[in-house]
Short mmCIF file of C-alpha atoms in Angstrom, two decimals:
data_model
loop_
_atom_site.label_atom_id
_atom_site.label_comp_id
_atom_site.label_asym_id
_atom_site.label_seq_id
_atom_site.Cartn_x
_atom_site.Cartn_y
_atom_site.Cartn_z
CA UNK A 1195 24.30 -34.82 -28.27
CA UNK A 1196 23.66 -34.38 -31.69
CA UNK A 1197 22.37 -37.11 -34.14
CA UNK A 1198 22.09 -35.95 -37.49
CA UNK A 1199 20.70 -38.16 -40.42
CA UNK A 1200 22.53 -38.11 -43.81
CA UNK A 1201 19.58 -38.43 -46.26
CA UNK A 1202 17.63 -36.55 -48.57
CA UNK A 1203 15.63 -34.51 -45.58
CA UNK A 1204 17.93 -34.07 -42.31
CA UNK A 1205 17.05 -34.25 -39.09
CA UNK A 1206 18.78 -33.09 -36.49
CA UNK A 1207 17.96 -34.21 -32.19
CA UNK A 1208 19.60 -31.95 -29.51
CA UNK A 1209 20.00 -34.07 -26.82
CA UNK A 1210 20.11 -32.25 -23.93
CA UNK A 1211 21.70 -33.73 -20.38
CA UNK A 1212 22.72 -31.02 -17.68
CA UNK A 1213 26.29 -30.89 -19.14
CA UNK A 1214 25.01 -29.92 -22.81
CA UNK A 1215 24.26 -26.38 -22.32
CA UNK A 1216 28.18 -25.96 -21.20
CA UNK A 1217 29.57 -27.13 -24.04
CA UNK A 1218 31.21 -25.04 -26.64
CA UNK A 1219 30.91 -27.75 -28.91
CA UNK A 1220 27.21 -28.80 -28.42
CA UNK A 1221 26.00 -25.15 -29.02
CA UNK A 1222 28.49 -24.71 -31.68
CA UNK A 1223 26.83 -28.26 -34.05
CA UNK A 1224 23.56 -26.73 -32.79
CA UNK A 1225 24.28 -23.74 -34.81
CA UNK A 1226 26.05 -25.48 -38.07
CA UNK A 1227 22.20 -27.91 -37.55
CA UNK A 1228 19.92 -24.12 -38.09
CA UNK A 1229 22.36 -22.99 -40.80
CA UNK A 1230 21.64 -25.55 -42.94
CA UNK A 1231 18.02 -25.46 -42.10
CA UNK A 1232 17.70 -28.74 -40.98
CA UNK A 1233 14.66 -29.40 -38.92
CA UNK A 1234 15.58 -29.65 -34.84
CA UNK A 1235 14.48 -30.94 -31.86
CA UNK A 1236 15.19 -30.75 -28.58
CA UNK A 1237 15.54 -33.70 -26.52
CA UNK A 1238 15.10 -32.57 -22.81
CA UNK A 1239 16.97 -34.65 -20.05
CA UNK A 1240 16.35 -34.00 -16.41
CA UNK A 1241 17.42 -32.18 -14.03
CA UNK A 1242 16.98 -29.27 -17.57
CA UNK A 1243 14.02 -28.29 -17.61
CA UNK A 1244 11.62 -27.66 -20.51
CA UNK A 1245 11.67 -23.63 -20.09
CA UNK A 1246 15.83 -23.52 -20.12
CA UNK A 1247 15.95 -25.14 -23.41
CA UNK A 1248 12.94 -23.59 -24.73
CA UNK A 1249 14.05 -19.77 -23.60
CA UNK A 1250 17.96 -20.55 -24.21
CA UNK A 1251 17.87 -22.54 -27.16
CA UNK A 1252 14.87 -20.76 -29.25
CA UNK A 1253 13.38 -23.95 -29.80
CA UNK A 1254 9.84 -24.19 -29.70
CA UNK A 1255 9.21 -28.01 -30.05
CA UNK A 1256 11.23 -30.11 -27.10
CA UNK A 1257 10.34 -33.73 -25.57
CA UNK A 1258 11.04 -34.36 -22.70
CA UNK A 1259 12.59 -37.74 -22.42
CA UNK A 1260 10.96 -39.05 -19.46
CA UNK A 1261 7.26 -38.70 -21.04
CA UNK A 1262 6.73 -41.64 -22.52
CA UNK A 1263 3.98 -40.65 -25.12
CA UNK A 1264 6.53 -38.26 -26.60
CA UNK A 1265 8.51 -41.27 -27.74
CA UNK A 1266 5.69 -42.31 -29.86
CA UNK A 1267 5.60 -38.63 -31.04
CA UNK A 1268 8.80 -38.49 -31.95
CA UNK A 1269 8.59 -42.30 -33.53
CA UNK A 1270 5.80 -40.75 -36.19
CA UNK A 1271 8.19 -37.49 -36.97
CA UNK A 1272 10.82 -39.97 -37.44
CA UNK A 1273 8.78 -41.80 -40.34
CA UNK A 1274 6.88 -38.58 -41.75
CA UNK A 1275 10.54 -37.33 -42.32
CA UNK A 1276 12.74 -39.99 -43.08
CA UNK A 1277 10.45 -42.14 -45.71
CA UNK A 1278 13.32 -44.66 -46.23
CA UNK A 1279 13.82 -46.04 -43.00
CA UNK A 1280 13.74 -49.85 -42.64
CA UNK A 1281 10.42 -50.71 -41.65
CA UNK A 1282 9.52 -52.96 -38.17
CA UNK A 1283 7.05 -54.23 -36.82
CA UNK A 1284 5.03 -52.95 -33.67
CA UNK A 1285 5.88 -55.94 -32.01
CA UNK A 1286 9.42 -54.58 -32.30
CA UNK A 1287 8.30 -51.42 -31.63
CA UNK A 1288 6.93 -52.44 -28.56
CA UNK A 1289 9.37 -54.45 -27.29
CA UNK A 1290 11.98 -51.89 -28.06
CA UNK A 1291 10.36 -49.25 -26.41
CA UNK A 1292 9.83 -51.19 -23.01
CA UNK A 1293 13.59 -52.14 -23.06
CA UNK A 1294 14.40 -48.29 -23.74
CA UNK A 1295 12.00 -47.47 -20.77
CA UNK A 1296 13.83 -49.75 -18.44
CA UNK A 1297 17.63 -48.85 -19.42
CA UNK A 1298 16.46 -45.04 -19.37
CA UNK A 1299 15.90 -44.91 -15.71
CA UNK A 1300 19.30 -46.78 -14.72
CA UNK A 1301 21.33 -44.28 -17.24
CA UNK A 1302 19.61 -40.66 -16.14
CA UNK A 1303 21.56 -40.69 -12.98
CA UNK A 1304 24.80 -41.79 -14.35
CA UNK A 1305 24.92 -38.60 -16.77
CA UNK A 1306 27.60 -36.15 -16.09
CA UNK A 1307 25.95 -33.47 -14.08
CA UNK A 1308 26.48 -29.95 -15.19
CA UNK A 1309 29.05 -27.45 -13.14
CA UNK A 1310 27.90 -23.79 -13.27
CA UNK A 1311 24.77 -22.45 -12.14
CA UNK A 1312 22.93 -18.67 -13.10
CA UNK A 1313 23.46 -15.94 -11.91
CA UNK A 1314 20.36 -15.84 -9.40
CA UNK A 1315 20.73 -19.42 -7.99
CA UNK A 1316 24.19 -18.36 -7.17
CA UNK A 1317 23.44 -15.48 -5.43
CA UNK A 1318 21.25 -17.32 -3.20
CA UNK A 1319 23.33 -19.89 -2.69
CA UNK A 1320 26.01 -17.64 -1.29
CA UNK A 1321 23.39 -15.74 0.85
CA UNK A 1322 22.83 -19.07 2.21
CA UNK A 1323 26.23 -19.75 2.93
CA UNK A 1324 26.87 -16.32 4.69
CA UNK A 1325 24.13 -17.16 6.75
CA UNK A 1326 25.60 -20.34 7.81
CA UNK A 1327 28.69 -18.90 8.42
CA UNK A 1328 27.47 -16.32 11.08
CA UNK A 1329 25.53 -19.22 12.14
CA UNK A 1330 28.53 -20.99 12.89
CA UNK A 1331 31.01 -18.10 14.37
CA UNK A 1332 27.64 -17.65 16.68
CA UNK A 1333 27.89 -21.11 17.77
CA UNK A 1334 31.17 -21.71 17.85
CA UNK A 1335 31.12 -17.97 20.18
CA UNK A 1336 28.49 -19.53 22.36
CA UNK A 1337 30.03 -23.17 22.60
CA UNK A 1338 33.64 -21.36 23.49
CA UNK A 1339 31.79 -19.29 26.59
CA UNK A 1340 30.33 -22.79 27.41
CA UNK A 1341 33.38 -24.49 27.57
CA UNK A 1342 35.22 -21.42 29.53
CA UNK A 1343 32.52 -21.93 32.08
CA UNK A 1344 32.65 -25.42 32.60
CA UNK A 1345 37.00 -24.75 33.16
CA UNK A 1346 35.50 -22.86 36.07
CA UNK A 1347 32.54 -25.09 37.33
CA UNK A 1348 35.36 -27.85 37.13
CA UNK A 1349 37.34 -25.96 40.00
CA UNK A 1350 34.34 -25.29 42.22
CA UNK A 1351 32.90 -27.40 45.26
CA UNK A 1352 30.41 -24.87 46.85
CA UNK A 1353 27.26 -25.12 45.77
CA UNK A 1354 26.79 -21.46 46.57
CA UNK A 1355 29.75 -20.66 44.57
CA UNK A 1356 28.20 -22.67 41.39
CA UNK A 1357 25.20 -20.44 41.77
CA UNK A 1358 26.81 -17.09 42.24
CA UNK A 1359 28.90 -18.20 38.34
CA UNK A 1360 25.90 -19.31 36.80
CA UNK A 1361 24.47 -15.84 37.29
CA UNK A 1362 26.96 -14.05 35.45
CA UNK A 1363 26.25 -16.23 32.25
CA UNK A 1364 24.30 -13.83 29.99
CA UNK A 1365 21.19 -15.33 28.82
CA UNK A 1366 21.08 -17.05 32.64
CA UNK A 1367 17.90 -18.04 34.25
CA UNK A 1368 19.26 -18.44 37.18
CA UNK A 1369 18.24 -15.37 38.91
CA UNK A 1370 14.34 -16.48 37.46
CA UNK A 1371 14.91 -19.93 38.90
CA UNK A 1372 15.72 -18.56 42.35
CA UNK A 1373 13.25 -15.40 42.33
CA UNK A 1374 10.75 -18.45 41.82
CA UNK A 1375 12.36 -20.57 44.55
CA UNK A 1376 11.37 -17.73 46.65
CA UNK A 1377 8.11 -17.22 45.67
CA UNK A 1378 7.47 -21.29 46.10
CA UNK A 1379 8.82 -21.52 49.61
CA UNK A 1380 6.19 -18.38 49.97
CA UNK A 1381 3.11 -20.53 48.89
CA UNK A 1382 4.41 -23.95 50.48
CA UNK A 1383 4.68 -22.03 54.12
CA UNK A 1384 1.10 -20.12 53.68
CA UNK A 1385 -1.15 -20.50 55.98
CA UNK A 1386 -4.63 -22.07 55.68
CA UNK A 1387 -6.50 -19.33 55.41
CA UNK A 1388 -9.19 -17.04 53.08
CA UNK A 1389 -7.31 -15.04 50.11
CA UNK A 1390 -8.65 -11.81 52.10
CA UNK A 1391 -7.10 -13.22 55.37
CA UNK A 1392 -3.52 -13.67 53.34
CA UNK A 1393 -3.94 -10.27 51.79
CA UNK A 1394 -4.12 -8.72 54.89
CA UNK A 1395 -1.02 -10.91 56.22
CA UNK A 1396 0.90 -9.99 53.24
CA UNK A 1397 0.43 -5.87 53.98
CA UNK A 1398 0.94 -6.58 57.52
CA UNK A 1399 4.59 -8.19 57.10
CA UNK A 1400 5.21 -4.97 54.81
CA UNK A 1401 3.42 -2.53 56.88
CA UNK A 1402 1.01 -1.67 54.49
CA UNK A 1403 -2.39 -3.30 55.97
CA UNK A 1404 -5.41 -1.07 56.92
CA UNK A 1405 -8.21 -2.01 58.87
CA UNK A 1406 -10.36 -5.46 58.27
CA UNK A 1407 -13.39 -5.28 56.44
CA UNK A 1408 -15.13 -7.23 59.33
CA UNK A 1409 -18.74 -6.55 57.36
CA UNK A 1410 -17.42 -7.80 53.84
CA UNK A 1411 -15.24 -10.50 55.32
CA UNK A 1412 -16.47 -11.71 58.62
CA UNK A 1413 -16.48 -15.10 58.33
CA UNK A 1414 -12.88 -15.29 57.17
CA UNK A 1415 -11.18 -13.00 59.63
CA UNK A 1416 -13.24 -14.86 62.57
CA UNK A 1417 -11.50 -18.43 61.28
CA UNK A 1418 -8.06 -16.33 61.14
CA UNK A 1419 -8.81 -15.46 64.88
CA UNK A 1420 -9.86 -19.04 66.20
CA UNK A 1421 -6.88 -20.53 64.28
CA UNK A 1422 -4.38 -18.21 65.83
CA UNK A 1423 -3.59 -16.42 63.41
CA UNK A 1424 -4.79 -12.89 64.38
CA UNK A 1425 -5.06 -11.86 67.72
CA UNK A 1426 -8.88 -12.08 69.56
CA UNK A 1427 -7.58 -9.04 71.64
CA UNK A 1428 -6.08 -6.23 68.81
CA UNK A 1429 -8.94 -7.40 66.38
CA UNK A 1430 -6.22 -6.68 63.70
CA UNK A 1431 -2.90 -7.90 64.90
CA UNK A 1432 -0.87 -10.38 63.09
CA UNK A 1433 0.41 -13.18 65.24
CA UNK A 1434 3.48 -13.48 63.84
CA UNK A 1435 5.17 -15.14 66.65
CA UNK A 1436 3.65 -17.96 66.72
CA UNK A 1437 5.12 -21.51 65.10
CA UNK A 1438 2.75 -21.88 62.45
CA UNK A 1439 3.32 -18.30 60.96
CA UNK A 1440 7.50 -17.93 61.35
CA UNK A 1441 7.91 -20.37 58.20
CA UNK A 1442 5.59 -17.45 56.07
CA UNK A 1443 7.26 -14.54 58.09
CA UNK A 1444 10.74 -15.47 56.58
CA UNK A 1445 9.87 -16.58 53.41
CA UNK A 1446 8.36 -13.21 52.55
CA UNK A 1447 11.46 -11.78 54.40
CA UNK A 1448 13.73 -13.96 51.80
CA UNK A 1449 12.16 -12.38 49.05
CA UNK A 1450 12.30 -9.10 50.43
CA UNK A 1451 16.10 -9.68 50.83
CA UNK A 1452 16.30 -10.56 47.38
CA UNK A 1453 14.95 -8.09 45.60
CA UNK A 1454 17.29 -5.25 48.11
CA UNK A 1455 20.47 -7.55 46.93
CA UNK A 1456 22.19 -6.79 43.54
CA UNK A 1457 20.96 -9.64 42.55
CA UNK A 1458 17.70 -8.62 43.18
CA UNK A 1459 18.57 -5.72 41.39
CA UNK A 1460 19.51 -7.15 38.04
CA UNK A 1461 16.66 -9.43 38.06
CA UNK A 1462 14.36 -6.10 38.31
CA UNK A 1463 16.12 -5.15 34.97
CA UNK A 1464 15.12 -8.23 33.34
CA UNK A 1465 11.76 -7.84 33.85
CA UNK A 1466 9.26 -6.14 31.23
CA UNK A 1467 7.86 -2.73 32.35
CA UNK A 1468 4.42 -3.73 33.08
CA UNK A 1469 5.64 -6.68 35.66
CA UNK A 1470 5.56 -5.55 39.45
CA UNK A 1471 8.82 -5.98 41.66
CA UNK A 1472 7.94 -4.51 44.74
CA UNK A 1473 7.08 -6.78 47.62
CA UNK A 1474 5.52 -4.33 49.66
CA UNK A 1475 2.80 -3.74 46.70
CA UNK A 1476 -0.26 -6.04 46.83
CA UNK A 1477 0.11 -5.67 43.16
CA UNK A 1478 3.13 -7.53 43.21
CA UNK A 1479 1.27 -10.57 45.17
CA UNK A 1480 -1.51 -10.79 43.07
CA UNK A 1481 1.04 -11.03 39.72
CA UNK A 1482 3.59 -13.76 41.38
CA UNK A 1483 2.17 -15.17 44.56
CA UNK A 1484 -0.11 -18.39 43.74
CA UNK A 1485 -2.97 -18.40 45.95
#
């Protein structure tokens, strides 16, 4: 908005609310305001900022109508430039300028909000919206695979069946889940026993045990012999037949069975490279089993 003064010296105010710097007409009073030299400032109403007028205009001196002390700034240009003004008193002045304060902040949100944007805030705002898009053809991907699969959870009543569809879900942990099943039946049907008593368990079940350290580990393999669990006459044999060891027999046999299965086989391919998958390693024991 423009607001110039018809007396001897002319001042002209450039008013500037977001929709100012689209109008043809604004810019175009701006001009006719430096071609007859009159003396301009810019009045700077948010959301513009101080640079955009500054940089777009060529003004150098702006106020920026939300600081206050520029309004007693602008009062003293006023009266330096425009002599013959009707004088008032600072009571006025006061008052008036508390009143203005008040009305400004109910009227700065009701201005008409400008409708084009630069170039560069543009561009990022339709990099943002391509983002959201794939965003939303992922999701809406995903949430049409979820919905397919619940179609076909809907017509099953095996629990076994559930399972073996869950699998095939990509992104599924549900060959994790039941390789750790597995491996928690394993340490719920342990034995009581020494860690060197259940490593040589482990290799026995697998066939890979040597002989027992009976210097190092004395103590431990003579409890494994008074509880039953190696035999006092083969000094080395497992006794695998006996109650308390057939619960830890066939849980190391499920987990054997599921790493031969295809499933076993996929969850080997899941795996990173430096994680062990074969049972009949000790190094796979010492990476999954929890002693």
């Amino acid at each position: 908005m423009w607001c110039p003064f018809t007396l001897e010296q002319k001042i002209d105010f450039a008013g500037t609310p977001p929709a100012y710097m689209e109008s043809s007409f604004c810019l175009m009073e701006l001009g006719a305001a430096w071609a007859q030299g009159s003396k301009s400032i810019a009045i700077v109403v948010p959301p513009i900022n101080y640079d955009t007028v500054t940089k777009t205009l060529g003004l150098r001196q702006a106020w920026k109508i939300t600081d206050k002390p520029g309004l007693i700034d602008l009062r003293e240009m006023i009266e330096n430039n425009l002599p013959n003004l009707e004088a008032r008193t600072e009571h006025d002045w006061d008052d008036k300028r508390m009143r203005w304060a008040v009305d400004l902040k109910k009227l700065l949100p009701k201005l008409q909000q400008a409708t084009k944007i630069d170039a560069d805030e543009h561009a990022e705002v339709l990099a943002n919206l391509r983002e959201r898009d794939a965003e939303v053809e992922r999701l809406e991907t995903a949430l049409a695979a979820e919905q397919d699969r619940y179609a076909e959870l809907e017509k099953l009543k095996d629990k076994q069946e559930v399972k073996a569809l869950e699998k095939k879900r990509p992104g599924s942990k549900a060959l994790q889940d039941e390789f750790d099943e597995l491996m928690e039946a394993v340490s719920e049907s342990k034995p009581k026993a020494a860690r060197a008593v259940l490593r040589h368990l482990i290799a026995d079940h697998f066939d890979r045990a040597g002989a027992i350290d009976w210097y190092s580990n004395r103590e431990e393999f003579e409890d494994a012999v008074k509880y039953g669990l190696i035999s006092n006459e083969g000094g080395d044999r497992v006794e695998w037949e006996r109650a308390k060891l057939r619960p830890f027999r066939d849980a190391l046999a499920a987990v054997q069975g599921f790493l031969d299965s295809d499933d076993g086989a996929k969850w080997r391919e899941q795996q990173e490279p430096n994680v062990p998958t074969d049972a009949d390693d000790l190094e796979f024991w010492e990476y999954h089993f929890d002693w």
